[in-house]
Short mmCIF file of C-alpha atoms and ligand atoms in Angstrom, two decimals:
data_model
loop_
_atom_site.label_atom_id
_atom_site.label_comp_id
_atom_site.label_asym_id
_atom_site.label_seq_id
_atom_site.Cartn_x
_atom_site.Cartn_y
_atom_site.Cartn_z
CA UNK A 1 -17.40 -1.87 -5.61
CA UNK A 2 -17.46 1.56 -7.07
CA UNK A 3 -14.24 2.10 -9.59
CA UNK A 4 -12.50 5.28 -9.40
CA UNK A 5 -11.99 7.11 -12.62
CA UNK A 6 -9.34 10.17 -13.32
CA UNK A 7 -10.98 12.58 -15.69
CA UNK A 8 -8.31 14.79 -17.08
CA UNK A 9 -10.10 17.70 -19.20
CA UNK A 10 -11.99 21.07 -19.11
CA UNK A 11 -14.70 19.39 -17.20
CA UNK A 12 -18.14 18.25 -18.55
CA UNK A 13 -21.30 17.93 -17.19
CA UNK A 14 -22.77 15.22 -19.76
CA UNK A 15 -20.07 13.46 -19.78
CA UNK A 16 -19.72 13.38 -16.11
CA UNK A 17 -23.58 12.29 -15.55
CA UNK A 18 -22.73 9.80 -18.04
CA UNK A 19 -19.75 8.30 -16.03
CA UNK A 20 -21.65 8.22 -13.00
CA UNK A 21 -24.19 6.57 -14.79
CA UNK A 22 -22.05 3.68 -14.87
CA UNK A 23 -20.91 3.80 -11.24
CA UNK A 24 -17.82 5.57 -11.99
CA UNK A 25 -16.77 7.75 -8.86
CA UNK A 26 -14.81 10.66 -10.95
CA UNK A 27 -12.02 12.16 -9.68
CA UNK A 28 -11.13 15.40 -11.68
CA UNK A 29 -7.00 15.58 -12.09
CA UNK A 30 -5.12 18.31 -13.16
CA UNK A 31 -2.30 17.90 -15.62
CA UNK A 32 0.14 18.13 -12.71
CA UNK A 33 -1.86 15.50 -11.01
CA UNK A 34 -1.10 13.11 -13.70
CA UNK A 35 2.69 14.20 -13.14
CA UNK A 36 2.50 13.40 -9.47
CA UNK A 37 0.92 10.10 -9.53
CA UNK A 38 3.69 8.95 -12.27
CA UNK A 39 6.09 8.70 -9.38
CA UNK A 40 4.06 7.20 -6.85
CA UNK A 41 3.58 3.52 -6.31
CA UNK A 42 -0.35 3.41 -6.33
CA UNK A 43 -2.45 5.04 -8.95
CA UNK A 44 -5.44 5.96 -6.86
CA UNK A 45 -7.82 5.55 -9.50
CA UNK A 46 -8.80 2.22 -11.44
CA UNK A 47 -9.18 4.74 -15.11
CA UNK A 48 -7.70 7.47 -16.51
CA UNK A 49 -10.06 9.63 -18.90
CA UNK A 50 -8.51 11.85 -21.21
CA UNK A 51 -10.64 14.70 -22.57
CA UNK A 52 -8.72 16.14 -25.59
CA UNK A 53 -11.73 17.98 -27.14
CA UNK A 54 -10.86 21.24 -26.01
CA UNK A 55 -7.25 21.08 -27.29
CA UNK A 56 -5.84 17.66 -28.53
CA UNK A 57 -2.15 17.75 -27.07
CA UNK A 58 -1.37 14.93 -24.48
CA UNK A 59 -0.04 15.44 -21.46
CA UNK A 60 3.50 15.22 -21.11
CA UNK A 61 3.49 13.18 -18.31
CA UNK A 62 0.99 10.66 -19.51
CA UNK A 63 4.05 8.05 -20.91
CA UNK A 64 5.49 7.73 -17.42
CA UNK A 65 2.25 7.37 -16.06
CA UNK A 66 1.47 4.47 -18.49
CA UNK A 67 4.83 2.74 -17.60
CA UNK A 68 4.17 3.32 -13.75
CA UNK A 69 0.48 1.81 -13.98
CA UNK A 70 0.19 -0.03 -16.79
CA UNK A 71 -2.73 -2.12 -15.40
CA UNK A 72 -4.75 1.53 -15.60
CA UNK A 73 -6.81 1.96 -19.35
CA UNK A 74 -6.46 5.16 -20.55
CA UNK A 75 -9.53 6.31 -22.78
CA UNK A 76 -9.24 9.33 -24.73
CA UNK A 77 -12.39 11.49 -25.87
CA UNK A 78 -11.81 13.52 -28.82
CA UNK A 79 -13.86 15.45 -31.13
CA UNK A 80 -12.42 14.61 -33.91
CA UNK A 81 -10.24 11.44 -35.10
CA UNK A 82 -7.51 13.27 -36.70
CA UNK A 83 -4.81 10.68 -37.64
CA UNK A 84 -2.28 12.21 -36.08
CA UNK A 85 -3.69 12.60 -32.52
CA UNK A 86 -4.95 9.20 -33.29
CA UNK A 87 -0.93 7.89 -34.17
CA UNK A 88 -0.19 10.00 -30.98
CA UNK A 89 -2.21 7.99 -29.21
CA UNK A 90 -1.59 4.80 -29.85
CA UNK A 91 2.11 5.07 -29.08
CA UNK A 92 1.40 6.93 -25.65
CA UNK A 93 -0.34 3.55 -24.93
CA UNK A 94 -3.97 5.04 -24.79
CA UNK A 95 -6.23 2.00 -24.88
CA UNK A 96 -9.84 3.37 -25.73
CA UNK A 97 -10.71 6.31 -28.34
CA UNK A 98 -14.09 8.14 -28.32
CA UNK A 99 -15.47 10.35 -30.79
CA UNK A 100 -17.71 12.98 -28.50
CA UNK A 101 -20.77 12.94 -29.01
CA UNK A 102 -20.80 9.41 -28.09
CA UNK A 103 -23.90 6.90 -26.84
CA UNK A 104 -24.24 5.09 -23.71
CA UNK A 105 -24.26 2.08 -25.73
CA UNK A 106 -20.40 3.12 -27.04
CA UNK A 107 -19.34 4.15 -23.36
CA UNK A 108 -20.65 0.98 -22.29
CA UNK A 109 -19.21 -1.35 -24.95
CA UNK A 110 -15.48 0.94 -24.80
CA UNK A 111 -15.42 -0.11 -20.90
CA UNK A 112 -16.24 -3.92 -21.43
CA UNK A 113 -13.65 -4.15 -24.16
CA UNK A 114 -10.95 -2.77 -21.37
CA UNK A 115 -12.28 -4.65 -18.28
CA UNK A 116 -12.42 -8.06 -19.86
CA UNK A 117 -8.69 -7.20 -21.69
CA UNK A 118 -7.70 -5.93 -18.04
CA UNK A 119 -9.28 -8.88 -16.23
CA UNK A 120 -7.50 -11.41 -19.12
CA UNK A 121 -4.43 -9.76 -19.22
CA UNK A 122 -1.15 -12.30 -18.72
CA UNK A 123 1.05 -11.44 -15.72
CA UNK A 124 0.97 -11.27 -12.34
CA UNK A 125 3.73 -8.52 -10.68
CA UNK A 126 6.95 -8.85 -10.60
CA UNK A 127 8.86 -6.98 -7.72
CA UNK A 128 13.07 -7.88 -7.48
CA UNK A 129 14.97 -7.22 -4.48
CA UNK A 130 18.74 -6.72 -4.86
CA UNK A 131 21.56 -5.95 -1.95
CA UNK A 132 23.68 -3.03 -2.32
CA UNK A 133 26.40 -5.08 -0.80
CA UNK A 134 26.54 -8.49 0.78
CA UNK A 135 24.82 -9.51 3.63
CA UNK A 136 22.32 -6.36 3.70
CA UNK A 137 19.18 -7.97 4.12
CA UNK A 138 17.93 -8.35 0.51
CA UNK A 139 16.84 -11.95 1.26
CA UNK A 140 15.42 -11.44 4.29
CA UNK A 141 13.05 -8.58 3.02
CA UNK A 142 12.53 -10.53 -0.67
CA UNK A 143 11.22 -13.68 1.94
CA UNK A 144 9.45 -11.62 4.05
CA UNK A 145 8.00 -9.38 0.95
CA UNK A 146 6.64 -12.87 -0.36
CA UNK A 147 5.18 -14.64 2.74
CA UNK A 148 3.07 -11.50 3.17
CA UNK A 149 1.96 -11.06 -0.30
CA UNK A 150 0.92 -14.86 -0.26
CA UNK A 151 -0.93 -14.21 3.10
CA UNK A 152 -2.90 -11.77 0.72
CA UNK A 153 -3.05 -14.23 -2.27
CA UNK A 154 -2.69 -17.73 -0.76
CA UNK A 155 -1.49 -20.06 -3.80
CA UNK A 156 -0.79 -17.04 -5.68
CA UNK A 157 3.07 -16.17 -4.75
CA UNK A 158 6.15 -17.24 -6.08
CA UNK A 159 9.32 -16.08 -4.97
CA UNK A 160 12.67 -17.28 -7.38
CA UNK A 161 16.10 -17.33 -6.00
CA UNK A 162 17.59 -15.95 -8.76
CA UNK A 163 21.08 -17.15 -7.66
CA UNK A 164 22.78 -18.91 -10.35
CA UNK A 165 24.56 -21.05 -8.07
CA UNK A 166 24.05 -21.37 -3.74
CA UNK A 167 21.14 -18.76 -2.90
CA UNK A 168 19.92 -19.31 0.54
CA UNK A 169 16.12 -18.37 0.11
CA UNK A 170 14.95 -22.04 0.48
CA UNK A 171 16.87 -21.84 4.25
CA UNK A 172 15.03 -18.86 5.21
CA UNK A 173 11.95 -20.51 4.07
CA UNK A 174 13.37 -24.25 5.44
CA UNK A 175 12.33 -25.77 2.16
CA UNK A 176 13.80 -28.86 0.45
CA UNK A 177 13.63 -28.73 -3.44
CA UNK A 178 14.44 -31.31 -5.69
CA UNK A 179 14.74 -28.86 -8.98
CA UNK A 180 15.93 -25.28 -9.14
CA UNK A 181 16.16 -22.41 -11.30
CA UNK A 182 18.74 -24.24 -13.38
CA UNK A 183 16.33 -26.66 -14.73
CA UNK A 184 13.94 -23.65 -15.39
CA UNK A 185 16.84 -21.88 -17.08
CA UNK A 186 18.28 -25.07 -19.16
CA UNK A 187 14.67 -25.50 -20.60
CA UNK A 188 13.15 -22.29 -21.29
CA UNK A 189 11.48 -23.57 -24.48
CA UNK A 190 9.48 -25.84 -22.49
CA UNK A 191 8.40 -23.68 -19.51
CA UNK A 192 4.77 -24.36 -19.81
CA UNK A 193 2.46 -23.71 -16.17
CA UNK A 194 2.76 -27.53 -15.73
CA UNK A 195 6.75 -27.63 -16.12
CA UNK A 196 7.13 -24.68 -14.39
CA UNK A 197 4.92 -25.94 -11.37
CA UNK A 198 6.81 -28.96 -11.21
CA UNK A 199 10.51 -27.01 -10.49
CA UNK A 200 9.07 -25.02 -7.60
CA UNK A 201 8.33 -25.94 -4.04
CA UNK A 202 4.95 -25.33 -1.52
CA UNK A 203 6.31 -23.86 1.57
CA UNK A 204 5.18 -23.90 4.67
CA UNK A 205 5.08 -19.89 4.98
CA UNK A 206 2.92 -19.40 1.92
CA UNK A 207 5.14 -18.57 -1.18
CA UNK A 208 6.01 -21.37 -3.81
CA UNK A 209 9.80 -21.25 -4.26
CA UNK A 210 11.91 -21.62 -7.80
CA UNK A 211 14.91 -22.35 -5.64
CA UNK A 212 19.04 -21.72 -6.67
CA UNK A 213 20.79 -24.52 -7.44
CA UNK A 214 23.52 -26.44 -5.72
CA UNK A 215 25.64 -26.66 -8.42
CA UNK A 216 26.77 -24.57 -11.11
CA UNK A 217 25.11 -24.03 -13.95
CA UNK A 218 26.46 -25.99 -17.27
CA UNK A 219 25.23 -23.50 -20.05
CA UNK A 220 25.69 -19.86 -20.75
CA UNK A 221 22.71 -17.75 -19.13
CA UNK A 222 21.90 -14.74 -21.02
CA UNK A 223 19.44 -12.29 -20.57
CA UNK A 224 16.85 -13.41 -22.51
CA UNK A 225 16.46 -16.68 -20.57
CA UNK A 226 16.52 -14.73 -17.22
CA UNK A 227 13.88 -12.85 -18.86
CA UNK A 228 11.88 -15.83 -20.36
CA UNK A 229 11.77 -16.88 -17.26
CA UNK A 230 10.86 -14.54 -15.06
CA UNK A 231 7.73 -13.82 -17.71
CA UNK A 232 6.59 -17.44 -17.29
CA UNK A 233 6.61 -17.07 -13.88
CA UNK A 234 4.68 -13.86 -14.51
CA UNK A 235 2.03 -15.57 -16.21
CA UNK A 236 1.24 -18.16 -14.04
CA UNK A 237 1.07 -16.28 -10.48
CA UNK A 238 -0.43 -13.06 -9.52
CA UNK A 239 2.91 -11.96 -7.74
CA UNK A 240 6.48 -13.09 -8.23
CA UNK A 241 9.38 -12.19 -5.98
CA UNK A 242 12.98 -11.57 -7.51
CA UNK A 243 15.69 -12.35 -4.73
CA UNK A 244 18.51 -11.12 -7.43
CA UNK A 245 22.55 -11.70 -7.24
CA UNK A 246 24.37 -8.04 -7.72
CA UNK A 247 27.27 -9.63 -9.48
CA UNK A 248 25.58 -11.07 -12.30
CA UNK A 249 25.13 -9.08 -15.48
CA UNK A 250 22.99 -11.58 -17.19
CA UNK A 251 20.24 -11.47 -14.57
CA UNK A 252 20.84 -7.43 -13.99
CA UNK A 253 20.48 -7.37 -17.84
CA UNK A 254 17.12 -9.43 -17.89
CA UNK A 255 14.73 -7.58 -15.40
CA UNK A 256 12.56 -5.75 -18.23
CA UNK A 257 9.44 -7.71 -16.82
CA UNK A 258 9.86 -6.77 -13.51
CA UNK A 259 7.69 -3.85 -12.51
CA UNK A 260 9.63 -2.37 -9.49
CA UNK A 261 13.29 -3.01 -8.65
CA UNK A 262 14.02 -2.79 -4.65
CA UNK A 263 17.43 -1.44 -3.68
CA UNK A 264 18.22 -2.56 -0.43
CA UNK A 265 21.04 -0.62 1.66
CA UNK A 266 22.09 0.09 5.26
CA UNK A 267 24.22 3.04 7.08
CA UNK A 268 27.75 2.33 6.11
CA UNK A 269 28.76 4.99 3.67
CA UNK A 270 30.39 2.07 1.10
CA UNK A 271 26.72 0.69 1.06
CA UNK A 272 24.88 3.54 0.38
CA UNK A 273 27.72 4.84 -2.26
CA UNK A 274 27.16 1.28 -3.75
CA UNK A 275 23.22 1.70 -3.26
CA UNK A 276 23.65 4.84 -5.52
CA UNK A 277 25.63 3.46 -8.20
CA UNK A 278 23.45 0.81 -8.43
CA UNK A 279 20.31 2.68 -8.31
CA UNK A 280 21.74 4.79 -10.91
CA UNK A 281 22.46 2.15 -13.38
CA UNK A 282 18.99 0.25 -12.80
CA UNK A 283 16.95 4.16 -13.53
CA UNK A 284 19.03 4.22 -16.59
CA UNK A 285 18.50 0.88 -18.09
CA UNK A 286 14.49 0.43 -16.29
CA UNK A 287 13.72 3.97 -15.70
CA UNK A 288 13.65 5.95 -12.33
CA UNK A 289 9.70 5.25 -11.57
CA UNK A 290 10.76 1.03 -10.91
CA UNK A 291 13.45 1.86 -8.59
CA UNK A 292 13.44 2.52 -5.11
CA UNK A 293 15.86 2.50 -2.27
CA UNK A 294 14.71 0.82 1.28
CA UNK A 295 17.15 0.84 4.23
CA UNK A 296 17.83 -2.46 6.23
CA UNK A 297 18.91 -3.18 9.54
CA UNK A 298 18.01 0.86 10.45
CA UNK A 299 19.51 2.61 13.71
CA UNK A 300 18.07 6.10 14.08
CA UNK A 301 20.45 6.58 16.40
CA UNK A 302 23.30 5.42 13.87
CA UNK A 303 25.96 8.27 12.29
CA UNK A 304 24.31 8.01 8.65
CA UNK A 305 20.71 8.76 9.15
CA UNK A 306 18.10 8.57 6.28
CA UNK A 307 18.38 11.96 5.31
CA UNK A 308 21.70 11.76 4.48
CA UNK A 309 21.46 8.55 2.52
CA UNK A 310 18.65 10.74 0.97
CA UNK A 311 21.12 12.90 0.15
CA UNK A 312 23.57 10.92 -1.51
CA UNK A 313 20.87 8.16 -3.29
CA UNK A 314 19.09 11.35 -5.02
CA UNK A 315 15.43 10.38 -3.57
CA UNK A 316 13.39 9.95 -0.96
CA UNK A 317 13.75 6.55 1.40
CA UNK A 318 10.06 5.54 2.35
CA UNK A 319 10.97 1.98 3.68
CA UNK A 320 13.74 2.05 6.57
CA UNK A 321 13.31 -1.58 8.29
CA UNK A 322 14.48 -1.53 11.87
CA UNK A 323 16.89 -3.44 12.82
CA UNK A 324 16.67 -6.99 15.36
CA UNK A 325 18.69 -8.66 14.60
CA UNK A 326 17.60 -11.56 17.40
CA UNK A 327 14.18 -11.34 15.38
CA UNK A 328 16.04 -11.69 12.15
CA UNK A 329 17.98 -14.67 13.41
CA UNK A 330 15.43 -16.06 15.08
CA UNK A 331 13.38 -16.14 12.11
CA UNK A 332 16.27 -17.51 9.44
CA UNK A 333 17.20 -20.16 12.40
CA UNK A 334 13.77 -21.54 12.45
CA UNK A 335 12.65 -20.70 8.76
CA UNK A 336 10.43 -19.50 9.77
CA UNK A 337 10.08 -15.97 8.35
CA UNK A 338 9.33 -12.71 10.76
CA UNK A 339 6.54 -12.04 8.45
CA UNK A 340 4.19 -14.79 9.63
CA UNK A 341 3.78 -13.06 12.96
CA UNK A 342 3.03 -9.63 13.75
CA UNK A 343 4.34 -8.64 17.11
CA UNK A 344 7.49 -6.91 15.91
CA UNK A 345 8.07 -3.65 14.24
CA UNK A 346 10.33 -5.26 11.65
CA UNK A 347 7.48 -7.64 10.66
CA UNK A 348 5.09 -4.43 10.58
CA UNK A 349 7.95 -2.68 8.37
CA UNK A 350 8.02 -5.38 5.70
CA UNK A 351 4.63 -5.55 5.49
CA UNK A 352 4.25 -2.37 4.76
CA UNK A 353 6.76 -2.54 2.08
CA UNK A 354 5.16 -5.66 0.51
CA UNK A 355 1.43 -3.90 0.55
CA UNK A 356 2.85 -0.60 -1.41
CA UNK A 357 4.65 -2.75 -3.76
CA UNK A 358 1.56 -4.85 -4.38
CA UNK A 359 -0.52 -1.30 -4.01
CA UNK A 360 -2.87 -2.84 -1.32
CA UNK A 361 -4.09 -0.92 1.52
CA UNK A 362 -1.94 -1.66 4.84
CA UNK A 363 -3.12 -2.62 8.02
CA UNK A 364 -2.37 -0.14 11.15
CA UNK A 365 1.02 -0.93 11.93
CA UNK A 366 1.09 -3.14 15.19
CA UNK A 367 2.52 -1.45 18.70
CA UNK A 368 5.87 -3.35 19.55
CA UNK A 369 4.09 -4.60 22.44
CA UNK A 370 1.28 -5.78 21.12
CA UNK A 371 -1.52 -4.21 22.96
CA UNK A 372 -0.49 -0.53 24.59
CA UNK A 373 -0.46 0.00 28.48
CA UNK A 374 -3.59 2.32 28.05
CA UNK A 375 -5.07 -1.25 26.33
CA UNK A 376 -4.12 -3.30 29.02
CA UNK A 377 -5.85 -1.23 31.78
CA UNK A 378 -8.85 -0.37 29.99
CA UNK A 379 -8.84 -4.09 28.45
CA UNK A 380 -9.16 -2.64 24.85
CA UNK A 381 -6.68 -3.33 22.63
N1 ATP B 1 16.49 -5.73 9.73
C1 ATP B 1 17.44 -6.54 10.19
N2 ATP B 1 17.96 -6.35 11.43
C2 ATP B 1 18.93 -7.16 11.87
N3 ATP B 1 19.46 -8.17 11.21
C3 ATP B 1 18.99 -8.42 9.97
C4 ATP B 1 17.96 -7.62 9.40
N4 ATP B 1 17.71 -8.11 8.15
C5 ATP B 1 18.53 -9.15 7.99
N5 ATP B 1 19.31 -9.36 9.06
C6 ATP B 1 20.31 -10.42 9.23
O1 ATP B 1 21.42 -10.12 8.40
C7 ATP B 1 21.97 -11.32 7.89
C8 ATP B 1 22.04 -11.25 6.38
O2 ATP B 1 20.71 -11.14 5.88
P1 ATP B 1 20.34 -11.56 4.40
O3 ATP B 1 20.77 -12.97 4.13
O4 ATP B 1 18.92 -11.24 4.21
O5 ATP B 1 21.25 -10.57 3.56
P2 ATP B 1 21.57 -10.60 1.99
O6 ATP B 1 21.71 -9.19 1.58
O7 ATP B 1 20.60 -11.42 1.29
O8 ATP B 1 22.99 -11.33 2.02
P3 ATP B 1 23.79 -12.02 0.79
O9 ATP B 1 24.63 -10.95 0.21
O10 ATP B 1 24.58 -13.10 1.47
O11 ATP B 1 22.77 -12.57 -0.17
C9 ATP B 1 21.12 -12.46 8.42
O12 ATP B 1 21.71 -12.99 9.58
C10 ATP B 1 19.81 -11.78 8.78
O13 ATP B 1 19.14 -12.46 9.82
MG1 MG B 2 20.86 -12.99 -0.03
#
């Protein structure tokens, strides 16, 4: 598969032969591009090049870009390897440094150092899904969000009820478990893959759940056991799903692993007052580029429409999920979740929010009908 590469600079024709040379498709960016693709969810490009001969100041925007993608190496090419720029560097996260003129041999040694660090790199993604108020629909999309990413990874997907006490993620996903996040919680020195594996439950939908418990917890959870946690869980599957409690500071406090923080609200103006506030406080502790705001349960015909929650959250809502609620039900009746099938335009909604969280390229969204009239006659779907 060809690998895109970024190539921030003056431009270069040597250098550019050279980086095709390796099956690089380049993709020259503009400072401003670098800007823009700090605040989206998907990079574009599998490398960011640097070219810093011309004039060795970074880009302002390169920092955010690093915490937005940090699975994307950054090499720098420099002409020099002033200690300062170098110092500069290294804190702005910059993985790779060459000294122009450089050989193929040094290109090709530079990008085998980051692919195999890349390719060995501990931790899956972690993406946390939190209610503006009660009974939103932050379970149902943090289920949902996890029996579609484990369609994509089968084995791969864990979702944690990160309820300290009576979640309800193992009754949307009918699943009996034995252990729960207590245990995980209670023995965080020992949370080895093996022990870790042995707390959480296959489910029939896909997603191995770390359920809540039912009981309370007997010790003190801070946030460094939430957090211990939720990086073991990291480091043993390629995507984790947060269903998170609002009212507990220990868990909000926890959540530095977690690389994008879903805000779920609706169209009553006390939820999407308490969407803000809460959206606020996660930007300021996490910073703005983790958190984003999806609407549940959406009427478009409803008093509050997205614009104005727009308005009042301070950014733009890509994810509104419809609501059906006889689909919902349905689905939490059964446990069987919506995501499994893909006949409704709640199920296509979800998906779509689970593939742009995971940054994987989404399907056509399915007709609510299936197959279109114009199908039906012309028996083409
Ligand atoms: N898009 C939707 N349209 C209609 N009903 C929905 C939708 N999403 C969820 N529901 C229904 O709303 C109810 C609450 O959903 P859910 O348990 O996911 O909310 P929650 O925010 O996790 O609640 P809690 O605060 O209790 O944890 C359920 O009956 C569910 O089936
Ligand atoms: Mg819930």
């Amino acid at each position: 598969m060809t690998q895109s590469i970024a190539l921030v600079g003056p431009g270069d024709r040597q250098l550019e032969q050279m980086l095709r040379g390796r099956g690089f498709a380049i993709v020259p960016w503009l400072e401003r591009d670098l800007a823009f693709r700090s605040q989206q969810a998907s990079a574009s490009v599998q490398f960011l090049m640097l070219d810093l001969r011309a004039e060795p100041r970074f880009p302002a925007s390169l920092e955010a870009f690093r915490r937005q993608h940090p699975s994307v190496p950054v090499f720098l090419v420099v002409s020099t390897l002033d200690p300062a720029v170098m110092l500069q560097a290294m804190r702005a996260g910059v993985h790779e440094c060459l000294q122009y003129p450089f050989s193929d041999a040094d290109l090709d040694a530079a990008i085998f150092r980051l692919t195999a660090a890349r390719d060995s790199a501990p931790g899956g993604d972690v993406f946390a899904f939190l209610g503006a108020k009660g009974g939103v629909g932050a379970t149902t999309a943090a289920v949902n969000v996890a029996t579609e990413l484990a369609r994509l990874k089968p084995g791969g997907v864990l979702l944690v009820d990160l309820h300290l006490a009576y979640g309800d993620a193992a009754v949307y996903l009918a699943a009996e478990s034995k252990f729960s996040i207590a245990d995980a919680l209670e023995n965080t020195h020992r949370l080895d893959s093996a022990f870790l594996k042995s707390l959480c439950v296959r489910t029939k939908a896909g997603p191995e759940l770390l359920a809540s418990p039912d009981r309370n917890i007997t010790l003190h959870v801070d946030a460094g056991r939430v957090r211990t946690l939720i990086e073991a869980a990291a480091r043993h599957y390629r995507y984790v799903v947060l269903d998170l409690c609002r009212h507990d500071p220990a868990v909000l406090d926890g959540l530095d692993p977690v690389r994008k923080m879903v805000v779920i609200a609706n169209q009553e103006l006390a939820t999407v007052r308490a969407a803000n506030r809460m959206a606020t406080t996660l930007n300021q502790r996490y910073g703005k580029e983790r958190v984003l705001v999806a609407v549940s349960r959406y009427d478009p015909n409803a008093g509050i429409v997205q614009e104005d929650i727009e308005r009042v959250v301070g950014t733009k809502i890509r994810h509104l999920l419809p609501s059906d609620y006889r689909v919902a039900l349905e689905a939490l009746n059964t446990g069987r979740p919506l995501a499994l099938s893909n006949q409704t335009k709640l199920a296509g909604a979800l998906k779509v929010l689970a593939h742009e969280l995971a940054e994987v390229t989404t399907d056509p969204p399915p007709s609510a009908s299936g197959r279109s009239i114009f199908g039906r006659l012309t028996g083409r779907s």
